[in-house]
């Protein structure tokens, strides 16, 4: 069974890696991911300046996933560019740098610096952070997304990707795909970010579970799997010459299989990684491999994007 993936000039021994935000804020965490069975590594979304993020409690594990309103805590883009400079690309694990400036200008400044360094890492531009009070999710504003992408391709000449929020209406799939299709250097779209502004209640204490935004936070984990799969399949259909990175609700080999069957090239793992630790990569890869064997598939290409309709 061959779980390898070659895409965007990269080669990965496993299609699984971390979702930005989980186990990737500090260099030691990133090194731990690089030493794990993950096929790649992506950094926590970065801003121009370091951020402490939102007041705690800001993360809670739930029966079927998680809720978070971290508020973009990160060490600042220079820290991650420095990590990207020192990273050992020779070990065959691609590095992705997630960028989520507090403004379009911040994002452009960060990408300009990244372009100047001309490193093998790829940017994943976050259009979907739901947890910075007062900061809208760019991905839900199609004109703002197009304007940002227009500016990005002027200052960043190489391949990049975007992290999208979940959409819930075919018209929105059409509109966002029309925006993204206009940028030939947009090599991948990551679907999905957390489902924003959910509210989880502690009945006994009669309190919201997390503090920021009076309890509103992004939902992750099994709760979001069906929405994630729909977004993966709908964008893979609309952007057949780009890659879709699946993200959302992967806790097992079967769910990784679902994402790839829906068209994902590779798959990110967030909540499950946060709760289980990096051993999740080995376990899920082994489960995926066993499932493929039972179905007679030897490679991911044998079933990628082949979901049918009854
Ligand atoms: C980058 C901020 C994000 C955060 C956060 O830092 O609160 N949480 C998410 O679920 N998705 C994000 O994109």
Short mmCIF file of C-alpha atoms and ligand atoms in Angstrom, two decimals:
data_model
loop_
_atom_site.label_atom_id
_atom_site.label_comp_id
_atom_site.label_asym_id
_atom_site.label_seq_id
_atom_site.Cartn_x
_atom_site.Cartn_y
_atom_site.Cartn_z
CA UNK A 1 0.00 0.00 0.00
CA UNK A 2 1.47 3.33 -1.11
CA UNK A 3 0.26 6.39 0.85
CA UNK A 4 2.66 8.77 -0.88
CA UNK A 5 1.55 11.99 -2.58
CA UNK A 6 3.38 14.10 -5.17
CA UNK A 7 1.84 17.55 -5.65
CA UNK A 8 2.96 21.12 -6.35
CA UNK A 9 6.51 19.84 -6.79
CA UNK A 10 6.42 18.38 -3.27
CA UNK A 11 6.53 14.73 -2.27
CA UNK A 12 5.00 13.41 0.94
CA UNK A 13 5.29 9.89 2.37
CA UNK A 14 1.90 10.34 4.07
CA UNK A 15 -1.11 12.48 3.02
CA UNK A 16 -1.67 13.47 6.66
CA UNK A 17 -0.40 16.56 8.45
CA UNK A 18 -1.48 19.04 11.11
CA UNK A 19 -4.14 21.70 10.66
CA UNK A 20 -2.70 25.17 11.21
CA UNK A 21 -3.18 26.18 14.83
CA UNK A 22 -2.66 22.78 16.43
CA UNK A 23 0.74 21.86 17.90
CA UNK A 24 2.49 24.45 15.75
CA UNK A 25 2.91 27.72 17.65
CA UNK A 26 6.42 27.10 18.95
CA UNK A 27 9.57 25.70 17.28
CA UNK A 28 9.70 22.68 19.61
CA UNK A 29 6.14 21.74 18.65
CA UNK A 30 6.95 22.12 14.96
CA UNK A 31 10.08 19.97 15.41
CA UNK A 32 7.94 17.33 17.14
CA UNK A 33 5.57 17.30 14.18
CA UNK A 34 8.50 17.04 11.76
CA UNK A 35 9.78 14.03 13.75
CA UNK A 36 6.34 12.36 13.73
CA UNK A 37 4.64 10.31 11.01
CA UNK A 38 3.07 13.49 9.62
CA UNK A 39 3.76 13.90 5.90
CA UNK A 40 4.28 17.67 6.22
CA UNK A 41 4.21 20.50 8.78
CA UNK A 42 2.27 23.78 8.85
CA UNK A 43 2.86 26.67 11.27
CA UNK A 44 0.34 28.52 13.40
CA UNK A 45 -1.15 31.43 11.43
CA UNK A 46 1.12 34.42 12.00
CA UNK A 47 0.60 38.16 12.29
CA UNK A 48 3.17 40.98 11.96
CA UNK A 49 3.63 41.26 15.73
CA UNK A 50 3.47 38.52 18.35
CA UNK A 51 0.03 38.06 19.94
CA UNK A 52 -1.02 36.59 23.28
CA UNK A 53 -4.50 35.90 21.89
CA UNK A 54 -7.84 35.90 23.65
CA UNK A 55 -8.43 35.50 27.42
CA UNK A 56 -8.87 31.96 28.73
CA UNK A 57 -10.78 29.67 28.86
CA UNK A 58 -10.54 29.77 25.07
CA UNK A 59 -10.50 26.07 24.10
CA UNK A 60 -12.77 23.24 25.16
CA UNK A 61 -12.91 19.59 24.13
CA UNK A 62 -16.48 18.42 23.45
CA UNK A 63 -18.16 15.01 23.15
CA UNK A 64 -17.79 15.12 19.33
CA UNK A 65 -15.08 17.70 18.74
CA UNK A 66 -13.94 21.05 20.08
CA UNK A 67 -14.69 24.73 20.33
CA UNK A 68 -11.93 27.36 20.23
CA UNK A 69 -11.57 31.09 20.27
CA UNK A 70 -7.78 31.31 20.64
CA UNK A 71 -7.63 34.76 19.07
CA UNK A 72 -4.62 34.17 16.85
CA UNK A 73 -1.93 33.73 19.55
CA UNK A 74 1.40 33.47 17.73
CA UNK A 75 5.06 34.47 17.96
CA UNK A 76 4.93 36.97 15.10
CA UNK A 77 5.90 36.32 11.48
CA UNK A 78 9.67 36.84 11.95
CA UNK A 79 9.73 33.86 14.30
CA UNK A 80 8.13 31.60 11.67
CA UNK A 81 10.23 32.96 8.80
CA UNK A 82 13.28 32.24 10.92
CA UNK A 83 11.99 28.70 11.51
CA UNK A 84 11.42 28.35 7.76
CA UNK A 85 15.01 29.50 7.13
CA UNK A 86 16.41 26.89 9.50
CA UNK A 87 14.04 24.07 8.49
CA UNK A 88 15.60 20.90 7.03
CA UNK A 89 13.75 20.59 3.70
CA UNK A 90 16.03 17.71 2.79
CA UNK A 91 14.19 15.36 5.12
CA UNK A 92 11.37 15.27 2.57
CA UNK A 93 8.63 16.86 4.70
CA UNK A 94 7.27 20.05 3.14
CA UNK A 95 6.79 23.08 5.39
CA UNK A 96 3.78 25.33 4.99
CA UNK A 97 3.64 28.78 6.60
CA UNK A 98 0.17 29.95 7.56
CA UNK A 99 -0.33 33.70 7.23
CA UNK A 100 -3.21 35.61 8.79
CA UNK A 101 -2.35 39.27 9.03
CA UNK A 102 -4.60 41.48 11.13
CA UNK A 103 -5.16 43.47 7.94
CA UNK A 104 -4.61 42.96 4.21
CA UNK A 105 -1.51 45.16 4.49
CA UNK A 106 -0.06 42.95 7.24
CA UNK A 107 -0.65 39.86 5.14
CA UNK A 108 1.03 41.54 2.15
CA UNK A 109 4.02 42.64 4.25
CA UNK A 110 4.51 39.10 5.54
CA UNK A 111 4.20 37.59 2.06
CA UNK A 112 6.61 40.20 0.68
CA UNK A 113 9.21 39.13 3.24
CA UNK A 114 8.52 35.48 2.46
CA UNK A 115 8.96 36.15 -1.28
CA UNK A 116 12.31 37.83 -0.62
CA UNK A 117 13.61 34.80 1.29
CA UNK A 118 12.68 32.53 -1.65
CA UNK A 119 12.51 29.40 0.55
CA UNK A 120 10.99 26.01 -0.42
CA UNK A 121 8.07 26.49 2.04
CA UNK A 122 4.60 27.39 0.75
CA UNK A 123 2.22 29.97 2.25
CA UNK A 124 -1.32 29.06 3.28
CA UNK A 125 -3.11 32.42 3.45
CA UNK A 126 -5.82 32.25 6.09
CA UNK A 127 -9.03 33.86 4.83
CA UNK A 128 -11.09 32.42 7.64
CA UNK A 129 -10.03 33.17 11.18
CA UNK A 130 -13.37 33.52 13.04
CA UNK A 131 -12.04 34.49 16.45
CA UNK A 132 -10.48 37.95 16.40
CA UNK A 133 -13.18 40.27 17.75
CA UNK A 134 -14.10 42.85 15.13
CA UNK A 135 -12.11 41.12 12.37
CA UNK A 136 -14.44 39.73 9.70
CA UNK A 137 -13.72 36.44 7.95
CA UNK A 138 -12.34 37.65 4.62
CA UNK A 139 -13.50 34.42 2.96
CA UNK A 140 -17.15 35.45 3.43
CA UNK A 141 -16.55 38.70 1.56
CA UNK A 142 -15.96 37.76 -2.10
CA UNK A 143 -14.93 41.25 -3.20
CA UNK A 144 -12.45 41.59 -0.31
CA UNK A 145 -11.08 38.12 -1.11
CA UNK A 146 -10.56 39.08 -4.78
CA UNK A 147 -8.92 42.38 -3.81
CA UNK A 148 -6.55 40.63 -1.41
CA UNK A 149 -5.67 37.94 -3.97
CA UNK A 150 -5.09 40.63 -6.64
CA UNK A 151 -2.57 42.26 -4.28
CA UNK A 152 -1.00 38.95 -3.22
CA UNK A 153 -0.20 37.79 -6.75
CA UNK A 154 1.47 41.16 -7.42
CA UNK A 155 3.94 40.71 -4.55
CA UNK A 156 4.14 36.93 -4.22
CA UNK A 157 5.14 35.33 -7.58
CA UNK A 158 5.26 31.68 -6.44
CA UNK A 159 2.63 29.05 -5.69
CA UNK A 160 0.47 29.68 -2.60
CA UNK A 161 -2.74 28.41 -1.04
CA UNK A 162 -5.69 29.77 0.90
CA UNK A 163 -7.53 28.43 3.99
CA UNK A 164 -11.25 28.81 3.44
CA UNK A 165 -14.12 29.03 5.89
CA UNK A 166 -16.96 26.55 5.38
CA UNK A 167 -19.65 27.63 2.90
CA UNK A 168 -23.23 26.41 3.16
CA UNK A 169 -24.81 27.46 -0.14
CA UNK A 170 -24.02 26.25 -3.69
CA UNK A 171 -24.21 29.86 -4.88
CA UNK A 172 -21.36 30.67 -2.48
CA UNK A 173 -19.33 27.67 -3.70
CA UNK A 174 -19.80 29.08 -7.23
CA UNK A 175 -18.92 32.65 -6.25
CA UNK A 176 -15.78 31.78 -4.27
CA UNK A 177 -14.59 29.28 -6.90
CA UNK A 178 -15.03 32.00 -9.56
CA UNK A 179 -12.82 34.31 -7.47
CA UNK A 180 -10.13 31.67 -6.86
CA UNK A 181 -10.05 30.41 -10.47
CA UNK A 182 -8.67 33.79 -11.61
CA UNK A 183 -5.29 33.21 -9.91
CA UNK A 184 -3.11 30.64 -11.72
CA UNK A 185 -0.49 30.63 -8.92
CA UNK A 186 -3.15 29.62 -6.39
CA UNK A 187 -2.08 25.99 -6.13
CA UNK A 188 -4.30 24.77 -3.32
CA UNK A 189 -7.36 25.57 -1.26
CA UNK A 190 -7.73 24.16 2.23
CA UNK A 191 -11.32 23.32 3.13
CA UNK A 192 -12.39 23.93 5.89
CA UNK A 193 -11.50 26.15 8.79
CA UNK A 194 -13.61 25.73 11.93
CA UNK A 195 -17.34 26.47 11.71
CA UNK A 196 -17.32 29.93 13.24
CA UNK A 197 -19.22 31.40 16.15
CA UNK A 198 -20.78 28.36 17.69
CA UNK A 199 -21.96 28.53 21.33
CA UNK A 200 -21.55 25.66 23.80
CA UNK A 201 -23.38 25.79 27.14
CA UNK A 202 -22.50 24.26 30.51
CA UNK A 203 -25.97 23.39 31.87
CA UNK A 204 -24.87 22.84 35.46
CA UNK A 205 -23.02 26.18 35.76
CA UNK A 206 -25.34 27.98 33.31
CA UNK A 207 -22.28 29.44 31.62
CA UNK A 208 -20.83 29.44 28.14
CA UNK A 209 -17.87 27.05 27.97
CA UNK A 210 -15.33 29.61 26.71
CA UNK A 211 -14.77 33.27 27.63
CA UNK A 212 -14.01 35.19 24.41
CA UNK A 213 -16.92 36.77 22.54
CA UNK A 214 -19.25 35.67 25.37
CA UNK A 215 -18.72 32.04 24.41
CA UNK A 216 -18.67 32.19 20.61
CA UNK A 217 -15.96 30.05 19.04
CA UNK A 218 -15.00 27.91 16.06
CA UNK A 219 -16.35 24.36 16.05
CA UNK A 220 -13.99 21.54 15.08
CA UNK A 221 -13.85 17.77 15.12
CA UNK A 222 -16.53 15.22 14.22
CA UNK A 223 -19.27 17.84 14.35
CA UNK A 224 -17.88 19.44 11.18
CA UNK A 225 -17.05 16.35 9.09
CA UNK A 226 -20.12 16.42 6.77
CA UNK A 227 -19.69 20.14 6.14
CA UNK A 228 -15.96 19.67 5.51
CA UNK A 229 -16.61 16.84 3.03
CA UNK A 230 -19.18 18.93 1.15
CA UNK A 231 -16.74 21.84 0.85
CA UNK A 232 -13.91 19.54 -0.28
CA UNK A 233 -16.07 17.90 -2.95
CA UNK A 234 -17.67 21.11 -4.19
CA UNK A 235 -14.35 23.00 -4.54
CA UNK A 236 -12.57 19.97 -6.04
CA UNK A 237 -15.33 19.85 -8.69
CA UNK A 238 -15.15 23.57 -9.43
CA UNK A 239 -11.33 23.80 -9.42
CA UNK A 240 -10.24 20.56 -11.14
CA UNK A 241 -6.76 21.92 -11.97
CA UNK A 242 -6.00 22.96 -8.35
CA UNK A 243 -5.46 20.90 -5.25
CA UNK A 244 -7.90 20.73 -2.35
CA UNK A 245 -6.48 20.11 1.11
CA UNK A 246 -9.12 18.40 3.23
CA UNK A 247 -9.52 19.54 6.82
CA UNK A 248 -12.29 18.86 9.31
CA UNK A 249 -13.45 15.94 11.37
CA UNK A 250 -10.68 13.43 10.60
CA UNK A 251 -10.25 11.06 13.56
CA UNK A 252 -9.76 7.76 11.68
CA UNK A 253 -8.55 6.15 8.48
CA UNK A 254 -12.13 5.94 7.23
CA UNK A 255 -12.58 9.71 7.57
CA UNK A 256 -9.28 10.41 5.83
CA UNK A 257 -10.51 8.03 3.10
CA UNK A 258 -13.74 10.05 2.84
CA UNK A 259 -11.85 13.32 2.33
CA UNK A 260 -9.67 11.81 -0.40
CA UNK A 261 -12.68 10.08 -2.03
CA UNK A 262 -14.30 13.56 -2.12
CA UNK A 263 -11.26 14.91 -3.95
CA UNK A 264 -8.71 15.95 -1.32
CA UNK A 265 -5.06 15.62 -2.37
CA UNK A 266 -3.87 15.62 1.24
CA UNK A 267 -5.60 15.86 4.62
CA UNK A 268 -5.04 18.04 7.70
CA UNK A 269 -5.87 16.94 11.23
CA UNK A 270 -6.76 19.45 13.97
CA UNK A 271 -8.92 18.54 16.96
CA UNK A 272 -7.93 14.84 16.91
CA UNK A 273 -4.24 15.82 16.91
CA UNK A 274 -4.82 18.28 19.78
CA UNK A 275 -6.56 15.60 21.88
CA UNK A 276 -4.52 12.50 20.92
CA UNK A 277 -1.06 13.86 20.10
CA UNK A 278 1.19 13.13 17.11
CA UNK A 279 0.64 9.37 17.45
CA UNK A 280 -2.63 10.09 15.62
CA UNK A 281 -0.71 10.35 12.33
CA UNK A 282 0.63 6.80 12.60
CA UNK A 283 -2.69 5.36 13.77
CA UNK A 284 -4.79 7.06 11.09
CA UNK A 285 -2.29 6.19 8.34
CA UNK A 286 -2.36 2.53 9.43
CA UNK A 287 -6.18 2.54 9.44
CA UNK A 288 -6.25 4.17 5.99
CA UNK A 289 -3.79 1.61 4.69
CA UNK A 290 -5.85 -1.29 6.07
CA UNK A 291 -9.04 0.13 4.57
CA UNK A 292 -7.38 0.52 1.18
CA UNK A 293 -6.09 -3.04 1.36
CA UNK A 294 -9.59 -4.35 2.12
CA UNK A 295 -10.87 -2.52 -0.95
CA UNK A 296 -8.04 -3.52 -3.27
CA UNK A 297 -6.62 0.01 -3.67
CA UNK A 298 -2.83 0.23 -3.81
CA UNK A 299 -2.50 3.99 -4.16
CA UNK A 300 -4.48 7.12 -3.19
CA UNK A 301 -4.90 7.96 -6.89
CA UNK A 302 -6.91 4.76 -7.31
CA UNK A 303 -9.87 6.31 -5.48
CA UNK A 304 -9.19 10.05 -5.13
CA UNK A 305 -12.16 12.12 -6.25
CA UNK A 306 -14.20 9.00 -7.17
CA UNK A 307 -17.19 9.58 -4.85
CA UNK A 308 -20.36 8.55 -6.63
CA UNK A 309 -24.02 9.35 -6.11
CA UNK A 310 -26.49 6.48 -5.46
C1 LIG B 1 -6.02 32.02 12.79
C2 LIG B 1 -6.97 32.02 13.72
C3 LIG B 1 -7.84 30.88 13.94
C4 LIG B 1 -8.16 30.50 15.22
C5 LIG B 1 -7.71 31.23 16.43
O1 LIG B 1 -6.50 31.53 16.57
O2 LIG B 1 -8.63 31.54 17.24
N1 LIG B 1 -9.01 29.45 15.45
C6 LIG B 1 -9.54 28.74 14.40
O3 LIG B 1 -10.32 27.76 14.61
N2 LIG B 1 -9.23 29.08 13.13
C7 LIG B 1 -8.40 30.12 12.84
O4 LIG B 1 -8.16 30.39 11.65
#
